[in-house]
Coordinates of C-alpha atoms in Angstrom, one line a residue:
M270 CA -1.3 -23.5 -19.9
K271 CA -4.1 -22.2 -17.4
K272 CA -2.6 -20.5 -15.4
L273 CA -2.4 -17.9 -19.0
L274 CA -5.9 -18.5 -19.2
L275 CA -7.0 -17.7 -15.8
T276 CA -5.2 -14.5 -15.9
I277 CA -6.3 -13.5 -19.6
A278 CA -9.7 -14.3 -17.9
V279 CA -9.6 -11.1 -15.8
L280 CA -11.3 -7.0 -15.3
A281 CA -12.7 0.1 -15.7
S282 CA -12.3 3.6 -16.2
L283 CA -10.8 6.9 -15.1
C284 CA -9.0 10.5 -15.6
A285 CA -6.7 13.5 -14.9
C286 CA -3.6 15.8 -14.6
G287 CA -0.4 14.7 -16.3
Q288 CA 2.5 15.5 -17.1
S289 CA 4.6 16.8 -20.6
G290 CA 5.5 14.4 -22.6
A291 CA 3.4 11.2 -21.5
G292 CA 0.0 11.6 -23.6
P293 CA -3.1 13.4 -22.9
A294 CA -4.5 13.9 -19.5
L295 CA -7.0 15.6 -17.9
T296 CA -8.1 17.1 -14.3
V297 CA -11.1 15.3 -12.8
A298 CA -12.2 15.5 -8.7
G299 CA -8.4 16.0 -7.5
S300 CA -8.0 12.7 -9.4
E301 CA -4.1 12.7 -11.9
T302 CA -3.9 10.6 -15.1
I303 CA -0.8 9.9 -17.6
V304 CA -1.3 8.3 -20.5
L305 CA 1.4 6.6 -22.4
P306 CA -0.7 5.4 -25.7
R307 CA 0.4 2.0 -27.6
A308 CA 1.7 4.0 -30.3
D309 CA 4.9 5.7 -28.7
Q310 CA 5.3 2.7 -26.8
P311 CA 8.0 0.3 -27.5
K312 CA 7.0 -2.6 -30.1
A313 CA 7.0 -6.1 -29.2
H314 CA 10.5 -7.9 -31.1
R315 CA 8.8 -11.2 -33.1
P316 CA 11.0 -11.4 -35.6
T317 CA 10.7 -15.6 -35.4
L318 CA 7.1 -14.9 -35.4
E319 CA 7.2 -12.5 -38.3
R320 CA 9.0 -15.4 -40.4
L321 CA 6.3 -18.0 -39.6
K322 CA 3.8 -15.1 -40.4
R323 CA 5.4 -15.2 -44.1
E324 CA 6.0 -19.1 -44.4
A325 CA 2.6 -20.0 -43.5
A326 CA 1.2 -17.2 -46.3
S327 CA 3.6 -18.7 -48.8
S328 CA 2.3 -22.2 -48.1
G329 CA -1.0 -21.9 -47.0
R330 CA -0.8 -23.7 -44.2
P331 CA -3.2 -22.4 -41.2
L332 CA 0.0 -20.1 -38.6
E333 CA -0.9 -22.2 -36.1
E334 CA 0.4 -25.1 -37.7
V335 CA 3.2 -23.4 -39.1
V336 CA 3.9 -22.0 -35.7
K337 CA 3.8 -26.0 -34.3
R338 CA 6.4 -27.6 -36.7
Y339 CA 9.0 -25.1 -35.4
A340 CA 8.4 -25.5 -31.9
T341 CA 9.1 -29.5 -32.8
R342 CA 11.9 -28.4 -34.9
V343 CA 13.5 -26.7 -31.9
A344 CA 12.9 -29.3 -29.3
A345 CA 14.1 -31.8 -31.7
T346 CA 18.2 -30.3 -31.8
S347 CA 18.2 -28.7 -28.3
S348 CA 16.5 -32.0 -25.6
P349 CA 17.7 -35.4 -25.9
K350 CA 14.5 -36.6 -26.3
P351 CA 12.5 -38.5 -29.3
T352 CA 9.7 -35.9 -30.9
D353 CA 9.3 -38.6 -33.4
F354 CA 6.6 -40.4 -32.1
E355 CA 2.9 -40.1 -32.7
G356 CA 1.1 -37.5 -30.7
Y357 CA 4.3 -36.0 -29.8
D358 CA 3.5 -32.2 -28.1
P359 CA 6.5 -30.3 -27.5
A360 CA 3.9 -28.0 -25.2
V361 CA 4.2 -30.7 -23.0
T362 CA 6.8 -33.2 -24.0
D363 CA 9.3 -29.9 -23.8
P364 CA 7.3 -27.1 -22.1
G365 CA 11.2 -25.1 -22.3
V366 CA 10.4 -24.5 -25.7
T367 CA 9.7 -20.5 -26.4
I368 CA 9.8 -18.9 -29.6
D369 CA 10.8 -14.9 -29.7
G370 CA 10.8 -15.3 -25.9
I371 CA 6.3 -16.8 -25.0
P372 CA 6.7 -20.1 -23.9
Y373 CA 5.4 -22.7 -27.0
A374 CA 2.7 -23.6 -24.4
E375 CA 1.4 -20.0 -24.0
L376 CA 1.0 -20.2 -28.5
V377 CA -1.1 -23.1 -28.0
D378 CA -3.1 -21.5 -24.5
L379 CA -3.1 -18.7 -27.3
G380 CA -5.0 -21.0 -30.4
T381 CA -7.5 -21.7 -27.5
I382 CA -8.1 -18.2 -26.9
A383 CA -8.7 -17.7 -31.2
R384 CA -11.0 -19.3 -31.3
S385 CA -13.0 -18.8 -28.3
E386 CA -13.0 -15.4 -28.9
G387 CA -13.4 -15.7 -32.4
I388 CA -10.8 -14.2 -33.8
S389 CA -7.6 -15.0 -35.6
Y390 CA -4.6 -16.9 -34.6
E391 CA -2.5 -13.3 -35.3
E392 CA -4.8 -11.7 -33.4
A393 CA -4.8 -13.6 -30.4
I394 CA -0.6 -13.2 -30.4
D395 CA -0.3 -9.2 -30.8
R396 CA -3.3 -9.0 -28.3
F397 CA -2.1 -11.6 -25.8
G398 CA 1.3 -12.6 -26.4
S399 CA 3.4 -10.0 -24.7
Q400 CA 1.2 -11.0 -21.0
S401 CA 4.4 -12.9 -19.8
S402 CA 6.8 -10.3 -20.4
N403 CA 4.2 -7.6 -19.0
S404 CA 3.6 -9.5 -15.6
Q405 CA 7.7 -9.1 -14.7
V406 CA 7.3 -5.5 -14.7
I407 CA 4.3 -6.1 -12.7
D408 CA 5.7 -7.9 -11.1
K409 CA 8.6 -4.7 -10.5
L410 CA 5.8 -2.0 -9.9
N411 CA 4.1 -4.2 -6.8
T412 CA 7.2 -4.8 -5.3
E413 CA 8.6 -1.3 -5.6
F414 CA 5.6 -0.2 -4.5
P415 CA 3.6 -2.4 -2.2
D416 CA 2.3 1.0 -0.2
E417 CA 1.1 3.1 -2.9
I418 CA -0.5 0.8 -5.8
S419 CA -4.3 0.0 -5.5
G420 CA -4.3 -1.9 -8.1
V421 CA -3.2 -3.3 -12.2
R422 CA -5.7 -4.9 -14.6
Y423 CA -5.1 -5.5 -18.4
V424 CA -8.6 -3.4 -20.1
D425 CA -9.6 -2.8 -23.4
D426 CA -9.4 -6.1 -24.9
Q427 CA -5.5 -7.2 -22.9
R428 CA -4.7 -4.0 -25.2
G429 CA -4.3 -2.0 -22.6
L430 CA -2.8 -1.6 -18.5
R431 CA -4.8 0.5 -16.2
V432 CA -2.3 1.3 -13.1
G433 CA -3.3 3.2 -9.7
F434 CA -1.6 4.3 -7.6
K435 CA -2.6 5.3 -3.8
G436 CA -1.1 9.0 -4.0
P437 CA 1.0 11.4 -7.2
I438 CA 2.1 8.2 -9.4
P439 CA 6.0 7.9 -8.6
T440 CA 8.4 8.8 -11.8
R441 CA 10.3 5.5 -11.5
A442 CA 6.4 3.8 -12.1
I443 CA 6.1 5.5 -15.0
E444 CA 10.1 4.7 -16.2
L445 CA 8.7 0.9 -15.8
A446 CA 5.8 1.8 -17.7
R447 CA 7.5 2.8 -20.5
T448 CA 8.8 -0.5 -21.7
L449 CA 6.0 -1.5 -22.2
P450 CA 4.2 -3.0 -25.3
V451 CA 0.5 -2.1 -24.6
E452 CA -1.2 1.7 -24.1
V453 CA -0.2 2.5 -20.1
T454 CA -3.2 4.5 -18.5
L455 CA -1.3 5.6 -14.9
I456 CA -3.3 7.3 -12.3
G457 CA -2.7 8.8 -9.1
G458 CA -4.2 10.3 -6.0
K459 CA -7.1 7.1 -5.6
G460 CA -7.0 7.6 -2.2
F461 CA -6.2 4.3 -0.7
S462 CA -3.5 1.2 -1.6
A463 CA -4.4 -2.3 -3.1
A464 CA -3.4 -3.7 0.4
E465 CA -5.7 -0.7 2.2
L466 CA -8.2 -2.5 0.1
R467 CA -7.9 -6.2 1.1
E468 CA -7.4 -5.9 4.6
A469 CA -11.0 -4.1 4.6
Q470 CA -11.7 -7.2 2.6
D471 CA -10.8 -8.9 5.7
T472 CA -11.9 -7.5 8.1
V473 CA -15.6 -7.1 6.9
V474 CA -15.1 -11.7 6.2
S475 CA -13.6 -12.0 9.8
W476 CA -16.5 -10.0 11.6
L477 CA -19.6 -11.5 9.1
Q478 CA -18.0 -14.7 10.0
S479 CA -19.2 -14.4 13.2
R480 CA -22.5 -13.9 12.7
P481 CA -25.1 -16.3 13.4
E482 CA -28.0 -14.1 11.3
V483 CA -25.5 -15.0 8.1
A484 CA -25.1 -17.9 6.1
T485 CA -23.4 -18.0 3.5
M486 CA -21.5 -14.2 2.1
T487 CA -19.0 -13.7 -0.8
T488 CA -16.6 -10.6 -1.3
H489 CA -15.3 -8.4 -3.9
P490 CA -12.8 -5.3 -3.9
D491 CA -13.0 -3.1 -6.2
D492 CA -9.9 -1.8 -7.0
E493 CA -11.6 0.4 -9.7
T494 CA -13.6 2.6 -6.8
G495 CA -12.2 1.4 -3.5
H496 CA -15.1 -0.3 -3.0
V497 CA -15.9 -3.8 -1.6
K498 CA -18.8 -5.3 -2.5
V499 CA -20.2 -7.9 0.0
T500 CA -23.1 -10.5 -0.4
V501 CA -24.6 -11.9 2.4
Q502 CA -27.4 -14.6 2.1
P503 CA -29.1 -13.9 5.9
K504 CA -30.3 -17.8 7.4
M505 CA -33.9 -15.8 7.5
M506 CA -34.4 -13.0 4.7
P507 CA -35.3 -10.7 6.5
D508 CA -37.8 -8.1 5.7
D509 CA -36.1 -5.2 6.4
A510 CA -32.8 -4.8 3.7
E511 CA -31.8 -2.1 5.2
E512 CA -32.2 -2.9 9.7
F513 CA -31.1 -6.6 8.9
K514 CA -27.7 -4.8 7.9
R515 CA -27.7 -2.5 10.1
G516 CA -27.5 -5.0 12.5
L517 CA -24.7 -6.5 11.1
Q518 CA -22.3 -4.0 12.8
L519 CA -19.9 -3.9 10.2
P520 CA -16.7 -3.2 11.7
Q521 CA -15.8 0.6 10.5
V522 CA -12.6 0.8 7.5
D523 CA -10.1 3.9 8.9
N524 CA -9.6 5.2 4.8
P525 CA -12.4 7.1 3.7
H526 CA -11.8 6.3 0.5
I527 CA -13.3 2.4 0.9
T528 CA -16.4 1.8 1.4
I529 CA -18.6 -1.5 2.4
E530 CA -21.4 -1.9 0.2
V531 CA -23.9 -5.2 1.3
T532 CA -26.0 -6.9 -0.7
L533 CA -28.2 -9.4 0.7
S534 CA -29.3 -12.7 -1.4
A535 CA -32.3 -14.9 -0.9
E536 CA -29.8 -18.2 -2.6
S537 CA -26.7 -18.9 -1.6
V538 CA -23.9 -17.3 -2.5
A539 CA -21.5 -20.4 -1.7
V540 CA -19.3 -19.5 1.5
R541 CA -20.2 -20.1 4.6
P542 CA -18.9 -18.3 7.4

């Protein structure tokens, strides 16, 4: 349950030239972008949830309550465990219960998200209900293109997915992206991979851990820009910040498309060398 909430808490922009039938595209700074509009993507097939929506509308009960009643009935018929005790919750007691391929535990999370976002339960399901199935496609992209993927992130309040590539967009990646029920923007020619970005981050972290003038530090790799953003708290704040940063003698990154940006902080940034 926490995993879904953390996943949804994530997350940028770009554009360029595309292929015929793949959606609008422009050319920008040698990069390549293919947009697969949501209207042309496959629709999420949720016949049971659609039926439960109609049941909720006709009965006047909230959809979240109707969904829970249905999950309880499913658990009662598929498991020898009792379901008639007070406080029974199939999301906790029977985590294997699913509705239209969505684990009921995630549907419970979506109720929490709906309240925190100030949206309806129906909209939460529409926006976030495909996260589990989408993650399977994302895993395939990362597995099949480990040296090419530069980053995958949700955008537009989880209504779209942005996938970057170091070089040209692979045809196979377009095929996989066409199976997702969200708008997908594929960006090629970024010049770096996520693996290279992590390697640059690890190199910087390792170096700063050896510097006696550093009290605490934190780093954040930005797969949108190729910047590794570093915040350093010196043991003693210098009069000349630029001179202090030069004195850190950070190692050079091999890939010219990856840059290191250092910011100084007088306050602790939590991670100690």
